[in-house]
Short mmCIF file of N, CA and C in Angstrom, two decimals:
data_model
loop_
_atom_site.label_atom_id
_atom_site.label_comp_id
_atom_site.label_asym_id
_atom_site.label_seq_id
_atom_site.Cartn_x
_atom_site.Cartn_y
_atom_site.Cartn_z
N TRP I 72 122.68 77.22 114.17
CA TRP I 72 121.54 77.73 114.76
C TRP I 72 120.28 77.68 113.78
N ALA I 73 120.57 77.85 112.48
CA ALA I 73 119.46 77.96 111.59
C ALA I 73 118.72 76.63 111.38
N HIS I 74 119.38 75.60 111.77
CA HIS I 74 118.70 74.24 111.62
C HIS I 74 117.97 73.77 112.79
N ARG I 75 117.99 74.56 113.77
CA ARG I 75 117.29 74.11 115.13
C ARG I 75 115.66 74.26 114.89
N GLY I 76 115.32 75.04 113.96
CA GLY I 76 113.80 75.35 113.91
C GLY I 76 113.50 76.21 112.70
N ALA I 77 112.24 76.65 112.60
CA ALA I 77 111.79 77.44 111.51
C ALA I 77 112.27 78.81 111.63
N ILE I 78 112.55 79.49 110.55
CA ILE I 78 112.80 80.83 110.46
C ILE I 78 111.53 81.48 110.00
N ILE I 79 110.93 82.31 110.89
CA ILE I 79 109.60 82.83 110.62
C ILE I 79 109.73 84.22 110.03
N GLY I 80 109.27 84.34 108.81
CA GLY I 80 109.26 85.69 108.15
C GLY I 80 107.79 86.21 108.36
N THR I 81 107.73 87.50 109.07
CA THR I 81 106.50 88.06 109.37
C THR I 81 106.61 89.55 109.38
N GLN I 82 105.56 90.25 109.55
CA GLN I 82 105.53 91.69 109.67
C GLN I 82 104.24 92.17 110.16
N GLY I 83 104.09 93.38 110.53
CA GLY I 83 102.83 93.93 111.07
C GLY I 83 102.91 94.56 112.41
N GLY I 84 104.05 94.55 113.04
CA GLY I 84 104.07 95.15 114.38
C GLY I 84 104.25 94.18 115.52
N THR I 85 104.56 94.78 116.69
CA THR I 85 104.77 93.96 117.88
C THR I 85 103.71 93.01 118.19
N ALA I 86 102.42 93.56 118.29
CA ALA I 86 101.39 92.73 118.67
C ALA I 86 101.14 91.58 117.75
N LYS I 87 101.24 91.84 116.44
CA LYS I 87 101.00 90.70 115.45
C LYS I 87 102.09 89.67 115.59
N VAL I 88 103.34 90.12 115.83
CA VAL I 88 104.37 89.14 115.88
C VAL I 88 104.28 88.28 117.14
N GLN I 89 103.86 88.98 118.30
CA GLN I 89 103.71 88.30 119.57
C GLN I 89 102.59 87.20 119.43
N SER I 90 101.47 87.65 118.77
CA SER I 90 100.36 86.79 118.59
C SER I 90 100.69 85.52 117.73
N LEU I 91 101.41 85.67 116.69
CA LEU I 91 101.96 84.60 115.77
C LEU I 91 102.89 83.66 116.68
N LEU I 92 103.78 84.23 117.44
CA LEU I 92 104.69 83.41 118.21
C LEU I 92 103.92 82.69 119.21
N ARG I 93 102.83 83.20 119.88
CA ARG I 93 102.12 82.39 120.81
C ARG I 93 101.41 81.24 120.16
N LYS I 94 100.92 81.45 118.97
CA LYS I 94 100.22 80.29 118.13
C LYS I 94 101.25 79.19 117.83
N LEU I 95 102.38 79.65 117.46
CA LEU I 95 103.46 78.56 117.12
C LEU I 95 103.96 77.90 118.35
N GLU I 96 104.06 78.59 119.46
CA GLU I 96 104.43 77.96 120.75
C GLU I 96 103.37 76.98 121.19
N GLU I 97 102.06 77.24 121.01
CA GLU I 97 101.08 76.38 121.36
C GLU I 97 101.09 74.98 120.56
N GLN I 98 101.62 75.20 119.32
CA GLN I 98 101.81 73.97 118.48
C GLN I 98 103.12 73.35 118.61
N ASN I 99 103.95 73.86 119.59
CA ASN I 99 105.25 73.28 119.88
C ASN I 99 106.22 73.36 118.66
N THR I 100 106.02 74.48 117.86
CA THR I 100 106.85 74.62 116.74
C THR I 100 108.28 75.13 117.01
N PRO I 101 109.22 74.43 116.70
CA PRO I 101 110.61 74.92 117.07
C PRO I 101 110.95 76.09 116.10
N ILE I 102 111.51 77.15 116.62
CA ILE I 102 111.79 78.35 115.85
C ILE I 102 113.28 78.75 116.12
N SER I 103 113.93 78.96 115.02
CA SER I 103 115.35 79.35 115.12
C SER I 103 115.40 80.95 115.13
N ALA I 104 114.55 81.54 114.32
CA ALA I 104 114.66 83.06 114.09
C ALA I 104 113.30 83.62 113.73
N VAL I 105 113.20 84.93 113.95
CA VAL I 105 112.12 85.71 113.40
C VAL I 105 112.72 86.72 112.56
N TRP I 106 112.31 86.80 111.18
CA TRP I 106 112.74 87.76 110.30
C TRP I 106 111.69 88.84 110.05
N LEU I 107 112.05 90.06 110.33
CA LEU I 107 111.06 91.16 110.22
C LEU I 107 111.65 92.07 108.97
N GLN I 108 110.91 92.25 108.00
CA GLN I 108 111.28 93.18 106.93
C GLN I 108 110.77 94.49 107.27
N ASP I 109 109.66 94.69 108.05
CA ASP I 109 109.05 96.05 108.16
C ASP I 109 109.42 96.73 109.48
N TRP I 110 110.55 96.30 110.06
CA TRP I 110 111.08 96.92 111.32
C TRP I 110 111.23 98.42 111.12
N VAL I 111 111.46 98.88 109.88
CA VAL I 111 111.67 100.27 109.64
C VAL I 111 110.38 101.11 109.40
N GLY I 112 109.34 100.39 109.40
CA GLY I 112 107.96 101.07 109.14
C GLY I 112 107.63 101.05 107.66
N ARG I 113 106.41 101.42 107.43
CA ARG I 113 105.96 101.40 105.99
C ARG I 113 105.37 102.75 105.68
N ARG I 114 105.35 103.06 104.36
CA ARG I 114 104.64 104.31 103.90
C ARG I 114 103.85 103.99 102.69
N LYS I 115 102.94 104.84 102.48
CA LYS I 115 102.01 104.62 101.29
C LYS I 115 102.73 105.22 100.03
N THR I 116 102.63 104.51 98.98
CA THR I 116 103.31 104.92 97.62
C THR I 116 102.40 104.55 96.59
N GLY I 117 102.76 104.90 95.30
CA GLY I 117 101.98 104.54 94.23
C GLY I 117 101.80 103.05 94.01
N ALA I 118 102.60 102.27 94.56
CA ALA I 118 102.59 100.84 94.47
C ALA I 118 101.84 100.13 95.69
N GLY I 119 101.39 101.04 96.54
CA GLY I 119 100.71 100.52 97.79
C GLY I 119 101.51 100.87 99.02
N SER I 120 102.00 99.90 99.73
CA SER I 120 102.74 100.14 100.96
C SER I 120 104.13 99.57 100.75
N GLN I 121 105.19 100.45 100.95
CA GLN I 121 106.54 100.09 100.85
C GLN I 121 107.30 100.56 102.17
N LEU I 122 108.56 99.86 102.28
CA LEU I 122 109.31 100.16 103.51
C LEU I 122 110.01 101.50 103.35
N TRP I 123 110.30 102.16 104.54
CA TRP I 123 111.13 103.33 104.64
C TRP I 123 112.52 102.79 104.49
N TRP I 124 113.32 103.41 103.66
CA TRP I 124 114.73 103.02 103.60
C TRP I 124 115.62 104.08 104.35
N SER I 125 115.19 104.39 105.48
CA SER I 125 115.90 105.29 106.31
C SER I 125 116.72 104.55 107.44
N TRP I 126 116.38 103.36 107.46
CA TRP I 126 117.03 102.30 108.38
C TRP I 126 117.00 102.69 109.86
N GLU I 127 115.95 103.16 110.27
CA GLU I 127 115.68 103.45 111.68
C GLU I 127 114.43 102.72 112.13
N LEU I 128 114.50 102.09 113.34
CA LEU I 128 113.44 101.29 113.91
C LEU I 128 112.12 102.18 113.95
N ASP I 129 110.99 101.63 113.54
CA ASP I 129 109.74 102.32 113.72
C ASP I 129 109.23 101.97 115.06
N ARG I 130 109.28 102.69 116.00
CA ARG I 130 108.79 102.37 117.37
C ARG I 130 107.31 102.56 117.56
N ASP I 131 106.71 103.12 116.64
CA ASP I 131 105.16 103.15 116.64
C ASP I 131 104.67 101.85 116.20
N CYS I 132 105.33 101.16 115.21
CA CYS I 132 104.93 99.91 114.67
C CYS I 132 105.46 98.84 115.69
N TYR I 133 106.57 99.06 116.19
CA TYR I 133 107.29 97.99 117.06
C TYR I 133 107.52 98.53 118.40
N PRO I 134 106.46 98.88 119.24
CA PRO I 134 106.73 99.34 120.63
C PRO I 134 107.19 98.18 121.43
N GLY I 135 108.03 98.41 122.38
CA GLY I 135 108.53 97.35 123.17
C GLY I 135 109.62 96.56 122.45
N TRP I 136 110.23 97.06 121.43
CA TRP I 136 111.26 96.28 120.63
C TRP I 136 112.27 95.57 121.45
N GLU I 137 112.86 96.19 122.44
CA GLU I 137 113.86 95.60 123.30
C GLU I 137 113.33 94.43 124.02
N ALA I 138 112.12 94.52 124.58
CA ALA I 138 111.58 93.41 125.27
C ALA I 138 111.28 92.25 124.36
N LEU I 139 110.81 92.58 123.10
CA LEU I 139 110.51 91.51 122.17
C LEU I 139 111.79 90.82 121.85
N VAL I 140 112.88 91.52 121.51
CA VAL I 140 114.12 90.87 121.20
C VAL I 140 114.69 90.06 122.38
N SER I 141 114.61 90.67 123.56
CA SER I 141 115.15 89.90 124.77
C SER I 141 114.36 88.71 124.98
N LYS I 142 113.04 88.67 124.86
CA LYS I 142 112.36 87.46 125.07
C LYS I 142 112.69 86.46 124.04
N LEU I 143 112.83 86.78 122.85
CA LEU I 143 113.26 85.84 121.82
C LEU I 143 114.61 85.25 122.16
N ARG I 144 115.49 86.22 122.49
CA ARG I 144 116.93 85.71 122.77
C ARG I 144 116.93 84.78 124.03
N ALA I 145 116.12 85.05 124.99
CA ALA I 145 116.08 84.15 126.25
C ALA I 145 115.53 82.75 125.84
N ASN I 146 114.87 82.62 124.68
CA ASN I 146 114.36 81.36 124.21
C ASN I 146 115.19 80.77 123.12
N GLY I 147 116.36 81.40 122.86
CA GLY I 147 117.34 80.94 121.91
C GLY I 147 116.88 81.27 120.56
N VAL I 148 116.08 82.26 120.41
CA VAL I 148 115.51 82.56 119.03
C VAL I 148 116.23 83.88 118.58
N ARG I 149 116.64 84.01 117.39
CA ARG I 149 117.30 85.16 116.86
C ARG I 149 116.37 86.09 116.19
N MET I 150 116.61 87.43 116.32
CA MET I 150 115.84 88.39 115.57
C MET I 150 116.59 88.75 114.25
N LEU I 151 116.00 88.64 113.17
CA LEU I 151 116.64 88.98 111.93
C LEU I 151 116.02 90.09 111.29
N THR I 152 116.72 91.12 110.79
CA THR I 152 116.16 92.28 110.04
C THR I 152 117.15 92.36 108.80
N TYR I 153 116.93 93.39 108.02
CA TYR I 153 117.81 93.57 106.92
C TYR I 153 117.93 95.01 106.55
N LEU I 154 118.91 95.36 105.85
CA LEU I 154 118.85 96.70 105.24
C LEU I 154 119.54 96.49 103.81
N ASN I 155 119.28 97.43 102.96
CA ASN I 155 119.89 97.27 101.62
C ASN I 155 120.74 98.59 101.38
N PRO I 156 121.50 98.68 100.26
CA PRO I 156 122.39 99.83 100.16
C PRO I 156 121.69 101.18 99.73
N PHE I 157 120.35 101.25 99.77
CA PHE I 157 119.67 102.41 99.42
C PHE I 157 119.24 103.23 100.62
N LEU I 158 119.39 104.51 100.46
CA LEU I 158 118.82 105.45 101.56
C LEU I 158 117.89 106.48 100.88
N VAL I 159 116.82 106.77 101.59
CA VAL I 159 115.79 107.83 101.17
C VAL I 159 115.99 109.01 102.12
N ASP I 160 115.78 110.17 101.60
CA ASP I 160 115.76 111.44 102.40
C ASP I 160 114.38 111.48 103.02
N ALA I 161 114.25 110.98 104.26
CA ALA I 161 112.98 110.87 105.02
C ALA I 161 112.88 112.06 105.96
N SER I 162 113.88 112.97 105.95
CA SER I 162 113.95 113.97 107.01
C SER I 162 112.69 114.91 107.04
N ARG I 163 111.98 115.07 105.95
CA ARG I 163 110.79 115.94 105.96
C ARG I 163 109.55 115.10 106.11
N SER I 164 109.61 113.78 106.14
CA SER I 164 108.48 112.92 106.15
C SER I 164 108.25 112.18 107.50
N ARG I 165 109.27 112.05 108.19
CA ARG I 165 109.14 111.28 109.48
C ARG I 165 110.15 111.84 110.52
N SER I 166 109.90 111.67 111.73
CA SER I 166 110.90 112.06 112.71
C SER I 166 112.00 111.03 112.87
N LEU I 167 113.15 111.45 112.65
CA LEU I 167 114.38 110.52 112.76
C LEU I 167 115.29 110.92 113.86
N SER I 168 115.80 109.91 114.55
CA SER I 168 116.83 110.16 115.56
C SER I 168 118.19 110.46 114.88
N ARG I 169 118.31 109.96 113.74
CA ARG I 169 119.61 110.12 113.07
C ARG I 169 119.27 110.19 111.42
N ASP I 170 119.76 111.17 110.77
CA ASP I 170 119.41 111.33 109.33
C ASP I 170 120.56 110.81 108.56
N LEU I 171 120.57 109.50 108.23
CA LEU I 171 121.57 108.76 107.53
C LEU I 171 121.76 109.30 106.16
N TYR I 172 120.64 109.76 105.52
CA TYR I 172 120.85 110.34 104.20
C TYR I 172 121.74 111.57 104.08
N SER I 173 121.43 112.45 105.05
CA SER I 173 122.25 113.71 105.11
C SER I 173 123.68 113.37 105.39
N GLU I 174 123.87 112.47 106.40
CA GLU I 174 125.24 112.17 106.70
C GLU I 174 125.98 111.47 105.59
N ALA I 175 125.27 110.63 104.83
CA ALA I 175 125.99 109.95 103.68
C ALA I 175 126.24 111.07 102.59
N GLU I 176 125.34 111.96 102.37
CA GLU I 176 125.46 112.98 101.29
C GLU I 176 126.68 113.88 101.68
N LYS I 177 126.76 114.29 102.88
CA LYS I 177 127.86 115.24 103.36
C LYS I 177 129.21 114.58 103.28
N SER I 178 129.26 113.28 103.48
CA SER I 178 130.48 112.60 103.50
C SER I 178 130.83 112.02 102.20
N GLY I 179 130.04 112.19 101.12
CA GLY I 179 130.33 111.71 99.76
C GLY I 179 130.19 110.12 99.69
N TYR I 180 129.20 109.52 100.41
CA TYR I 180 129.09 108.20 100.38
C TYR I 180 128.07 107.50 99.42
N PHE I 181 127.62 108.35 98.49
CA PHE I 181 126.68 107.91 97.52
C PHE I 181 127.30 107.70 96.18
N VAL I 182 126.80 106.82 95.41
CA VAL I 182 127.14 106.69 93.99
C VAL I 182 126.63 108.08 93.42
N THR I 183 127.46 108.73 92.54
CA THR I 183 127.11 110.09 92.10
C THR I 183 127.07 110.19 90.64
N ARG I 184 126.36 111.25 90.23
CA ARG I 184 126.36 111.61 88.83
C ARG I 184 127.64 112.30 88.49
N GLN I 185 127.74 112.74 87.15
CA GLN I 185 129.03 113.39 86.81
C GLN I 185 129.20 114.71 87.65
N ASP I 186 128.13 115.36 88.08
CA ASP I 186 128.23 116.60 88.84
C ASP I 186 128.53 116.42 90.31
N ASP I 187 128.80 115.21 90.76
CA ASP I 187 129.05 114.82 92.12
C ASP I 187 127.80 114.83 93.01
N LYS I 188 126.65 114.96 92.52
CA LYS I 188 125.45 114.91 93.36
C LYS I 188 125.01 113.43 93.32
N PRO I 189 124.29 113.00 94.40
CA PRO I 189 123.75 111.70 94.44
C PRO I 189 123.02 111.24 93.21
N TYR I 190 123.23 110.08 92.74
CA TYR I 190 122.40 109.61 91.53
C TYR I 190 121.12 109.09 91.99
N PRO I 191 119.99 109.77 91.73
CA PRO I 191 118.72 109.31 92.20
C PRO I 191 118.20 108.13 91.43
N ILE I 192 117.74 107.12 92.13
CA ILE I 192 117.25 105.91 91.53
C ILE I 192 115.76 105.86 91.86
N GLY I 193 114.96 105.96 90.74
CA GLY I 193 113.42 105.98 90.97
C GLY I 193 112.96 104.63 91.36
N ASN I 194 112.01 104.69 92.29
CA ASN I 194 111.38 103.37 92.88
C ASN I 194 109.95 103.81 93.12
N THR I 195 109.04 103.45 92.20
CA THR I 195 107.56 103.74 92.26
C THR I 195 107.53 105.28 92.43
N THR I 196 107.04 105.92 93.53
CA THR I 196 106.77 107.22 93.66
C THR I 196 107.79 107.93 94.43
N PHE I 197 108.92 107.36 94.71
CA PHE I 197 110.00 108.07 95.42
C PHE I 197 111.38 107.67 94.86
N SER I 198 112.39 108.47 95.18
CA SER I 198 113.74 108.12 94.71
C SER I 198 114.61 107.75 95.85
N ALA I 199 115.61 107.05 95.62
CA ALA I 199 116.58 106.61 96.77
C ALA I 199 117.93 106.86 96.07
N SER I 200 119.02 106.93 96.92
CA SER I 200 120.37 107.06 96.56
C SER I 200 121.00 105.78 97.06
N MET I 201 121.97 105.32 96.25
CA MET I 201 122.66 104.01 96.69
C MET I 201 124.04 104.37 97.33
N MET I 202 124.27 103.75 98.46
CA MET I 202 125.55 103.94 99.10
C MET I 202 126.62 103.37 98.28
N ASP I 203 127.81 103.98 98.20
CA ASP I 203 128.89 103.50 97.39
C ASP I 203 129.73 102.58 98.19
N LEU I 204 129.30 101.37 98.34
CA LEU I 204 130.10 100.31 99.19
C LEU I 204 131.44 99.97 98.63
N THR I 205 131.81 100.51 97.42
CA THR I 205 133.17 100.31 97.06
C THR I 205 134.12 101.24 97.88
N ASN I 206 133.61 102.22 98.44
CA ASN I 206 134.27 103.27 99.31
C ASN I 206 134.48 102.64 100.66
N PRO I 207 135.74 102.48 101.02
CA PRO I 207 136.04 101.80 102.39
C PRO I 207 135.55 102.60 103.49
N ASP I 208 135.54 104.00 103.43
CA ASP I 208 134.99 104.86 104.51
C ASP I 208 133.53 104.67 104.64
N CYS I 209 132.85 104.59 103.51
CA CYS I 209 131.36 104.23 103.60
C CYS I 209 131.06 103.00 104.24
N ARG I 210 131.84 101.96 103.90
CA ARG I 210 131.66 100.60 104.56
C ARG I 210 131.85 100.72 106.05
N THR I 211 132.96 101.41 106.45
CA THR I 211 133.13 101.56 107.82
C THR I 211 132.14 102.30 108.55
N TRP I 212 131.58 103.42 107.96
CA TRP I 212 130.56 104.17 108.50
C TRP I 212 129.28 103.37 108.66
N ILE I 213 128.80 102.68 107.62
CA ILE I 213 127.57 101.96 107.78
C ILE I 213 127.66 100.79 108.64
N LYS I 214 128.84 100.13 108.70
CA LYS I 214 129.05 99.01 109.62
C LYS I 214 128.98 99.47 111.04
N ALA I 215 129.68 100.62 111.30
CA ALA I 215 129.59 101.17 112.72
C ALA I 215 128.18 101.49 113.14
N PHE I 216 127.40 102.08 112.15
CA PHE I 216 126.03 102.40 112.45
C PHE I 216 125.19 101.16 112.78
N ILE I 217 125.40 100.11 111.97
CA ILE I 217 124.62 98.86 112.21
C ILE I 217 125.02 98.27 113.66
N LYS I 218 126.35 98.22 113.88
CA LYS I 218 126.75 97.56 115.15
C LYS I 218 126.26 98.37 116.31
N SER I 219 126.16 99.74 116.20
CA SER I 219 125.84 100.55 117.46
C SER I 219 124.27 100.54 117.58
N ASN I 220 123.50 100.15 116.62
CA ASN I 220 122.06 100.26 116.68
C ASN I 220 121.30 98.92 116.70
N TYR I 221 122.04 97.87 116.39
CA TYR I 221 121.23 96.65 116.33
C TYR I 221 121.97 95.54 116.97
#
């Protein structure tokens, strides 16, 4: 599938993505996939704008997500996103339907310090904790989350 057309990396929300896709369609550009890195939304940090690593769709930035994905799929185009093994505690900063950070912390799914607390990894003006993907229960948990939400 990847060789049928371009894989378009873009960001900026539903309206911007749809506008870009219309322009590419007008040029008869074959597209295999659209890759969105900012599907989780952005926040202001000391380095400018960075992604939320809470791994939940930002419906303010991407309203009509299901329709966008369905239209792409109907045209044989895949929607690609990503996540990394870091989680931030975003519970006090944004409204979440599911608090993965708290779930992972309660289940012992983070790489930890000697005192068994999550090992904070600094990233500009925020810290994140890394999921311990050597733990089979952690892998099962995050895999189930991904499959049920995407």
